[in-house]
């Protein structure tokens, strides 16, 4: 619903968004905006954390909600997880929400597909061995005072004036090894994670909205097999 857009993150701490000028000719992509994400001068970091912080943006994921404005969740080598949203009024990207991050670098973030839910799910994992799921609820800029006027607006314009708030978050995995990747299924109901342990874990929410590991897929990582 956002057209052909591509977001890239780099070691200089900048996310760049490109858009195809002509959907029939994908040889030309124009830069549509940029986000200064990471503080690459190392302010506020010490020791090994400084070296990791200078690696810039490590991962990002688009929000695929049909009635949401362009929105990205970005993970950085400093451990920060931040949600950015594009404003049509200012024609700029800005910080929408800062989520609880990681003590070390973020290795992956994944925004769940939204299939008829009234909230969003975002997952992140990192070098600190933590896998976390965030539940974001929709809010409204301007609060209750603007509800009367909002009733006359279309669904798309309502979404553009909406905000996101962190409702809750849960640590699913807290191990001694790094968690490399996390990814949702097409309906956003099952989360898969993998890491240094050579195990792919599948997570699902129960009737109390608590995430539990429902399956483990183990690979043979013995030296004889890897040779």
PDB file of C-alpha atoms in Angstrom:
ATOM      1  CA  UNK A   1       0.000   0.000   0.000  1.00  0.00           C
ATOM      2  CA  UNK A   2       3.061   2.271   0.272  1.00  0.00           C
ATOM      3  CA  UNK A   3       4.239   1.572  -3.271  1.00  0.00           C
ATOM      4  CA  UNK A   4       7.729   0.354  -4.129  1.00  0.00           C
ATOM      5  CA  UNK A   5       9.935   1.593  -1.291  1.00  0.00           C
ATOM      6  CA  UNK A   6      13.264   0.283  -0.059  1.00  0.00           C
ATOM      7  CA  UNK A   7      14.934   1.101   3.260  1.00  0.00           C
ATOM      8  CA  UNK A   8      18.636   0.551   3.936  1.00  0.00           C
ATOM      9  CA  UNK A   9      20.717   0.956   7.099  1.00  0.00           C
ATOM     10  CA  UNK A  10      24.455   1.541   7.140  1.00  0.00           C
ATOM     11  CA  UNK A  11      27.453   1.838   9.429  1.00  0.00           C
ATOM     12  CA  UNK A  12      27.271   5.642   9.406  1.00  0.00           C
ATOM     13  CA  UNK A  13      24.102   5.428  11.512  1.00  0.00           C
ATOM     14  CA  UNK A  14      21.741   6.578   8.746  1.00  0.00           C
ATOM     15  CA  UNK A  15      18.640   4.878   7.340  1.00  0.00           C
ATOM     16  CA  UNK A  16      17.947   5.850   3.737  1.00  0.00           C
ATOM     17  CA  UNK A  17      14.588   5.326   2.046  1.00  0.00           C
ATOM     18  CA  UNK A  18      14.392   4.932  -1.720  1.00  0.00           C
ATOM     19  CA  UNK A  19      11.326   4.893  -3.965  1.00  0.00           C
ATOM     20  CA  UNK A  20      10.915   3.639  -7.518  1.00  0.00           C
ATOM     21  CA  UNK A  21      10.172   6.567  -9.833  1.00  0.00           C
ATOM     22  CA  UNK A  22       8.491   4.318 -12.379  1.00  0.00           C
ATOM     23  CA  UNK A  23       7.077   0.974 -11.241  1.00  0.00           C
ATOM     24  CA  UNK A  24       7.544  -0.327 -14.792  1.00  0.00           C
ATOM     25  CA  UNK A  25      11.244   0.553 -14.813  1.00  0.00           C
ATOM     26  CA  UNK A  26      13.115  -0.577 -11.709  1.00  0.00           C
ATOM     27  CA  UNK A  27      16.478   0.756 -12.889  1.00  0.00           C
ATOM     28  CA  UNK A  28      15.850   4.161 -11.271  1.00  0.00           C
ATOM     29  CA  UNK A  29      15.337   4.605  -7.522  1.00  0.00           C
ATOM     30  CA  UNK A  30      15.213   8.106  -6.033  1.00  0.00           C
ATOM     31  CA  UNK A  31      16.086   8.782  -2.398  1.00  0.00           C
ATOM     32  CA  UNK A  32      12.844   9.665  -0.636  1.00  0.00           C
ATOM     33  CA  UNK A  33      14.153  10.473   2.846  1.00  0.00           C
ATOM     34  CA  UNK A  34      16.715   9.655   5.506  1.00  0.00           C
ATOM     35  CA  UNK A  35      16.845   9.098   9.270  1.00  0.00           C
ATOM     36  CA  UNK A  36      19.838   9.837  11.501  1.00  0.00           C
ATOM     37  CA  UNK A  37      19.610   6.906  13.884  1.00  0.00           C
ATOM     38  CA  UNK A  38      22.886   6.108  15.624  1.00  0.00           C
ATOM     39  CA  UNK A  39      25.188   8.448  17.537  1.00  0.00           C
ATOM     40  CA  UNK A  40      28.338   7.269  15.808  1.00  0.00           C
ATOM     41  CA  UNK A  41      30.671   9.620  17.707  1.00  0.00           C
ATOM     42  CA  UNK A  42      30.352   7.277  20.697  1.00  0.00           C
ATOM     43  CA  UNK A  43      28.935   9.748  23.213  1.00  0.00           C
ATOM     44  CA  UNK A  44      27.427   7.987  26.190  1.00  0.00           C
ATOM     45  CA  UNK A  45      29.244   4.706  25.629  1.00  0.00           C
ATOM     46  CA  UNK A  46      32.292   3.205  27.280  1.00  0.00           C
ATOM     47  CA  UNK A  47      34.721   0.376  26.641  1.00  0.00           C
ATOM     48  CA  UNK A  48      33.465  -2.391  24.370  1.00  0.00           C
ATOM     49  CA  UNK A  49      30.056  -0.726  24.082  1.00  0.00           C
ATOM     50  CA  UNK A  50      31.702   2.190  22.267  1.00  0.00           C
ATOM     51  CA  UNK A  51      33.192  -0.104  19.630  1.00  0.00           C
ATOM     52  CA  UNK A  52      29.823  -1.745  19.025  1.00  0.00           C
ATOM     53  CA  UNK A  53      27.970   1.587  18.915  1.00  0.00           C
ATOM     54  CA  UNK A  54      30.125   2.830  16.053  1.00  0.00           C
ATOM     55  CA  UNK A  55      28.841   0.028  13.805  1.00  0.00           C
ATOM     56  CA  UNK A  56      25.647   1.998  13.144  1.00  0.00           C
ATOM     57  CA  UNK A  57      22.335   0.510  11.992  1.00  0.00           C
ATOM     58  CA  UNK A  58      22.210  -3.282  12.166  1.00  0.00           C
ATOM     59  CA  UNK A  59      18.603  -4.135  11.212  1.00  0.00           C
ATOM     60  CA  UNK A  60      15.204  -2.674  10.311  1.00  0.00           C
ATOM     61  CA  UNK A  61      11.670  -3.772   9.475  1.00  0.00           C
ATOM     62  CA  UNK A  62       8.650  -2.110   7.857  1.00  0.00           C
ATOM     63  CA  UNK A  63       5.215  -1.897   9.424  1.00  0.00           C
ATOM     64  CA  UNK A  64       2.840  -3.541   6.955  1.00  0.00           C
ATOM     65  CA  UNK A  65      -0.408  -2.278   8.499  1.00  0.00           C
ATOM     66  CA  UNK A  66      -2.686  -1.255   5.643  1.00  0.00           C
ATOM     67  CA  UNK A  67      -4.006   1.887   7.335  1.00  0.00           C
ATOM     68  CA  UNK A  68      -0.726   2.971   8.957  1.00  0.00           C
ATOM     69  CA  UNK A  69       1.531   5.740   7.618  1.00  0.00           C
ATOM     70  CA  UNK A  70       5.074   4.732   6.587  1.00  0.00           C
ATOM     71  CA  UNK A  71       6.578   3.321   9.801  1.00  0.00           C
ATOM     72  CA  UNK A  72       9.866   1.554  10.529  1.00  0.00           C
ATOM     73  CA  UNK A  73      11.380  -0.179  13.543  1.00  0.00           C
ATOM     74  CA  UNK A  74      15.165   0.152  13.596  1.00  0.00           C
ATOM     75  CA  UNK A  75      17.747  -1.710  15.653  1.00  0.00           C
ATOM     76  CA  UNK A  76      21.233  -0.354  16.221  1.00  0.00           C
ATOM     77  CA  UNK A  77      24.609  -1.688  17.255  1.00  0.00           C
ATOM     78  CA  UNK A  78      24.311   0.379  20.436  1.00  0.00           C
ATOM     79  CA  UNK A  79      21.357  -1.781  21.560  1.00  0.00           C
ATOM     80  CA  UNK A  80      18.600   0.744  20.906  1.00  0.00           C
ATOM     81  CA  UNK A  81      15.251  -0.228  19.341  1.00  0.00           C
ATOM     82  CA  UNK A  82      13.341   2.771  17.977  1.00  0.00           C
ATOM     83  CA  UNK A  83      10.137   3.185  15.945  1.00  0.00           C
ATOM     84  CA  UNK A  84      10.163   5.948  13.323  1.00  0.00           C
ATOM     85  CA  UNK A  85       7.187   7.334  11.399  1.00  0.00           C
ATOM     86  CA  UNK A  86       6.880   9.596   8.372  1.00  0.00           C
ATOM     87  CA  UNK A  87       4.830  12.777   8.806  1.00  0.00           C
ATOM     88  CA  UNK A  88       2.982  14.118   5.775  1.00  0.00           C
ATOM     89  CA  UNK A  89       2.726  17.533   7.466  1.00  0.00           C
ATOM     90  CA  UNK A  90       6.462  18.046   7.974  1.00  0.00           C
ATOM     91  CA  UNK A  91       7.529  15.681   5.172  1.00  0.00           C
ATOM     92  CA  UNK A  92      10.125  14.216   7.495  1.00  0.00           C
ATOM     93  CA  UNK A  93      10.795  11.044   9.459  1.00  0.00           C
ATOM     94  CA  UNK A  94      10.732  11.379  13.239  1.00  0.00           C
ATOM     95  CA  UNK A  95      10.944   9.268  16.375  1.00  0.00           C
ATOM     96  CA  UNK A  96       7.545   7.845  17.255  1.00  0.00           C
ATOM     97  CA  UNK A  97       8.465   5.480  20.077  1.00  0.00           C
ATOM     98  CA  UNK A  98      11.589   4.271  21.858  1.00  0.00           C
ATOM     99  CA  UNK A  99      11.286   0.654  22.973  1.00  0.00           C
ATOM    100  CA  UNK A 100      13.206  -1.164  25.720  1.00  0.00           C
ATOM    101  CA  UNK A 101      16.479  -2.101  24.075  1.00  0.00           C
ATOM    102  CA  UNK A 102      19.356  -4.512  24.548  1.00  0.00           C
ATOM    103  CA  UNK A 103      22.504  -4.254  26.642  1.00  0.00           C
ATOM    104  CA  UNK A 104      24.516  -5.063  23.513  1.00  0.00           C
ATOM    105  CA  UNK A 105      23.934  -4.743  19.787  1.00  0.00           C
ATOM    106  CA  UNK A 106      20.583  -5.569  18.189  1.00  0.00           C
ATOM    107  CA  UNK A 107      20.955  -8.315  15.578  1.00  0.00           C
ATOM    108  CA  UNK A 108      17.435  -8.451  14.170  1.00  0.00           C
ATOM    109  CA  UNK A 109      14.007  -6.813  14.406  1.00  0.00           C
ATOM    110  CA  UNK A 110      10.751  -8.016  12.841  1.00  0.00           C
ATOM    111  CA  UNK A 111       7.369  -6.291  12.575  1.00  0.00           C
ATOM    112  CA  UNK A 112       4.499  -8.763  12.592  1.00  0.00           C
ATOM    113  CA  UNK A 113       1.945  -8.798   9.764  1.00  0.00           C
ATOM    114  CA  UNK A 114      -1.293  -7.312  11.041  1.00  0.00           C
ATOM    115  CA  UNK A 115      -4.253  -9.518  10.178  1.00  0.00           C
ATOM    116  CA  UNK A 116      -7.296  -7.853  11.690  1.00  0.00           C
ATOM    117  CA  UNK A 117      -5.737  -7.132  15.090  1.00  0.00           C
ATOM    118  CA  UNK A 118      -6.225  -3.893  16.995  1.00  0.00           C
ATOM    119  CA  UNK A 119      -2.566  -3.849  18.032  1.00  0.00           C
ATOM    120  CA  UNK A 120       0.891  -4.454  16.577  1.00  0.00           C
ATOM    121  CA  UNK A 121       3.580  -6.973  17.524  1.00  0.00           C
ATOM    122  CA  UNK A 122       7.301  -6.317  17.125  1.00  0.00           C
ATOM    123  CA  UNK A 123      10.135  -8.704  17.953  1.00  0.00           C
ATOM    124  CA  UNK A 124      13.818  -7.978  18.562  1.00  0.00           C
ATOM    125  CA  UNK A 125      16.869 -10.085  19.405  1.00  0.00           C
ATOM    126  CA  UNK A 126      20.469  -9.282  20.134  1.00  0.00           C
ATOM    127  CA  UNK A 127      23.983 -10.114  21.191  1.00  0.00           C
ATOM    128  CA  UNK A 128      22.918 -10.138  24.833  1.00  0.00           C
ATOM    129  CA  UNK A 129      21.021 -13.403  24.188  1.00  0.00           C
ATOM    130  CA  UNK A 130      17.599 -11.809  24.684  1.00  0.00           C
ATOM    131  CA  UNK A 131      14.561 -12.313  22.449  1.00  0.00           C
ATOM    132  CA  UNK A 132      11.775  -9.845  23.216  1.00  0.00           C
ATOM    133  CA  UNK A 133       8.245  -9.238  21.907  1.00  0.00           C
ATOM    134  CA  UNK A 134       6.615  -5.799  22.153  1.00  0.00           C
ATOM    135  CA  UNK A 135       2.875  -5.215  21.972  1.00  0.00           C
ATOM    136  CA  UNK A 136       2.000  -1.757  20.623  1.00  0.00           C
ATOM    137  CA  UNK A 137      -1.483  -0.294  20.859  1.00  0.00           C
ATOM    138  CA  UNK A 138      -2.856   2.504  18.753  1.00  0.00           C
ATOM    139  CA  UNK A 139      -3.239   5.906  20.338  1.00  0.00           C
ATOM    140  CA  UNK A 140      -4.472   9.229  19.023  1.00  0.00           C
ATOM    141  CA  UNK A 141      -2.719  12.573  18.685  1.00  0.00           C
ATOM    142  CA  UNK A 142      -4.728  15.266  20.404  1.00  0.00           C
ATOM    143  CA  UNK A 143      -6.528  12.920  22.797  1.00  0.00           C
ATOM    144  CA  UNK A 144     -10.293  12.883  23.397  1.00  0.00           C
ATOM    145  CA  UNK A 145     -10.779  16.536  22.449  1.00  0.00           C
ATOM    146  CA  UNK A 146     -10.408  15.711  18.760  1.00  0.00           C
ATOM    147  CA  UNK A 147     -12.680  12.653  18.685  1.00  0.00           C
ATOM    148  CA  UNK A 148     -15.684  14.572  17.295  1.00  0.00           C
ATOM    149  CA  UNK A 149     -13.746  15.855  14.308  1.00  0.00           C
ATOM    150  CA  UNK A 150     -12.048  12.491  13.799  1.00  0.00           C
ATOM    151  CA  UNK A 151     -15.432  10.799  13.249  1.00  0.00           C
ATOM    152  CA  UNK A 152     -15.770  12.693   9.986  1.00  0.00           C
ATOM    153  CA  UNK A 153     -12.360  11.584   8.674  1.00  0.00           C
ATOM    154  CA  UNK A 154     -11.584   8.587   6.513  1.00  0.00           C
ATOM    155  CA  UNK A 155      -9.755   5.513   7.826  1.00  0.00           C
ATOM    156  CA  UNK A 156      -6.519   6.539   6.101  1.00  0.00           C
ATOM    157  CA  UNK A 157      -6.564  10.081   7.512  1.00  0.00           C
ATOM    158  CA  UNK A 158      -7.334   8.717  10.973  1.00  0.00           C
ATOM    159  CA  UNK A 159      -4.309   6.470  10.747  1.00  0.00           C
ATOM    160  CA  UNK A 160      -2.078   9.355   9.732  1.00  0.00           C
ATOM    161  CA  UNK A 161      -3.075  11.224  12.908  1.00  0.00           C
ATOM    162  CA  UNK A 162      -2.647   8.188  15.159  1.00  0.00           C
ATOM    163  CA  UNK A 163       0.233   7.257  17.390  1.00  0.00           C
ATOM    164  CA  UNK A 164       1.565   4.016  18.848  1.00  0.00           C
ATOM    165  CA  UNK A 165       2.107   3.281  22.534  1.00  0.00           C
ATOM    166  CA  UNK A 166       3.963   0.445  24.221  1.00  0.00           C
ATOM    167  CA  UNK A 167       1.316  -1.628  25.982  1.00  0.00           C
ATOM    168  CA  UNK A 168       3.554  -4.427  27.266  1.00  0.00           C
ATOM    169  CA  UNK A 169       6.671  -6.395  26.413  1.00  0.00           C
ATOM    170  CA  UNK A 170       7.903  -9.865  27.291  1.00  0.00           C
ATOM    171  CA  UNK A 171      11.334 -11.473  27.294  1.00  0.00           C
ATOM    172  CA  UNK A 172      10.916 -14.837  25.583  1.00  0.00           C
ATOM    173  CA  UNK A 173      14.485 -16.031  25.667  1.00  0.00           C
ATOM    174  CA  UNK A 174      17.339 -15.021  27.938  1.00  0.00           C
ATOM    175  CA  UNK A 175      20.351 -17.219  27.289  1.00  0.00           C
ATOM    176  CA  UNK A 176      24.111 -17.008  27.286  1.00  0.00           C
ATOM    177  CA  UNK A 177      24.409 -17.257  23.481  1.00  0.00           C
ATOM    178  CA  UNK A 178      23.539 -14.659  20.880  1.00  0.00           C
ATOM    179  CA  UNK A 179      20.107 -14.737  19.200  1.00  0.00           C
ATOM    180  CA  UNK A 180      20.726 -13.973  15.544  1.00  0.00           C
ATOM    181  CA  UNK A 181      17.384 -13.895  13.783  1.00  0.00           C
ATOM    182  CA  UNK A 182      13.656 -13.586  14.506  1.00  0.00           C
ATOM    183  CA  UNK A 183      10.844 -13.787  11.958  1.00  0.00           C
ATOM    184  CA  UNK A 184       7.028 -13.991  11.989  1.00  0.00           C
ATOM    185  CA  UNK A 185       4.803 -16.278   9.954  1.00  0.00           C
ATOM    186  CA  UNK A 186       2.426 -14.746   7.385  1.00  0.00           C
ATOM    187  CA  UNK A 187      -0.412 -14.295   9.901  1.00  0.00           C
ATOM    188  CA  UNK A 188       1.761 -12.904  12.702  1.00  0.00           C
ATOM    189  CA  UNK A 189       0.773 -15.630  15.161  1.00  0.00           C
ATOM    190  CA  UNK A 190       4.015 -17.639  15.349  1.00  0.00           C
ATOM    191  CA  UNK A 191       7.506 -16.254  15.918  1.00  0.00           C
ATOM    192  CA  UNK A 192      10.652 -18.163  14.933  1.00  0.00           C
ATOM    193  CA  UNK A 193      14.081 -17.472  16.431  1.00  0.00           C
ATOM    194  CA  UNK A 194      17.576 -18.869  15.887  1.00  0.00           C
ATOM    195  CA  UNK A 195      20.992 -18.314  17.397  1.00  0.00           C
ATOM    196  CA  UNK A 196      24.392 -19.644  18.400  1.00  0.00           C
ATOM    197  CA  UNK A 197      22.894 -22.738  20.009  1.00  0.00           C
ATOM    198  CA  UNK A 198      21.978 -24.313  16.663  1.00  0.00           C
ATOM    199  CA  UNK A 199      18.287 -24.432  17.615  1.00  0.00           C
ATOM    200  CA  UNK A 200      15.305 -22.880  15.833  1.00  0.00           C
ATOM    201  CA  UNK A 201      12.537 -22.166  18.331  1.00  0.00           C
ATOM    202  CA  UNK A 202       8.885 -21.494  17.522  1.00  0.00           C
ATOM    203  CA  UNK A 203       6.920 -19.264  19.887  1.00  0.00           C
ATOM    204  CA  UNK A 204       3.180 -18.785  20.210  1.00  0.00           C
ATOM    205  CA  UNK A 205       0.920 -16.730  22.475  1.00  0.00           C
ATOM    206  CA  UNK A 206      -1.473 -18.550  24.816  1.00  0.00           C
ATOM    207  CA  UNK A 207      -4.941 -17.497  26.018  1.00  0.00           C
ATOM    208  CA  UNK A 208      -3.324 -15.188  28.617  1.00  0.00           C
ATOM    209  CA  UNK A 209      -1.287 -13.449  25.903  1.00  0.00           C
ATOM    210  CA  UNK A 210       1.915 -14.976  27.287  1.00  0.00           C
ATOM    211  CA  UNK A 211       4.437 -16.212  24.739  1.00  0.00           C
ATOM    212  CA  UNK A 212       5.613 -19.823  25.105  1.00  0.00           C
ATOM    213  CA  UNK A 213       8.017 -22.013  23.154  1.00  0.00           C
ATOM    214  CA  UNK A 214       5.883 -24.612  21.366  1.00  0.00           C
ATOM    215  CA  UNK A 215       8.521 -26.363  19.267  1.00  0.00           C
ATOM    216  CA  UNK A 216      12.291 -26.728  18.812  1.00  0.00           C
ATOM    217  CA  UNK A 217      14.148 -27.719  15.649  1.00  0.00           C
ATOM    218  CA  UNK A 218      17.696 -28.842  16.340  1.00  0.00           C
ATOM    219  CA  UNK A 219      20.425 -29.050  13.723  1.00  0.00           C
ATOM    220  CA  UNK A 220      23.530 -31.203  13.903  1.00  0.00           C
ATOM    221  CA  UNK A 221      26.419 -28.754  14.333  1.00  0.00           C
ATOM    222  CA  UNK A 222      29.061 -31.330  15.202  1.00  0.00           C
ATOM    223  CA  UNK A 223      32.531 -30.785  13.654  1.00  0.00           C
ATOM    224  CA  UNK A 224      32.257 -33.974  11.575  1.00  0.00           C
ATOM    225  CA  UNK A 225      29.158 -32.656   9.823  1.00  0.00           C
ATOM    226  CA  UNK A 226      30.564 -29.176   9.227  1.00  0.00           C
ATOM    227  CA  UNK A 227      33.712 -30.452   7.521  1.00  0.00           C
TER     228      UNK A 227
END
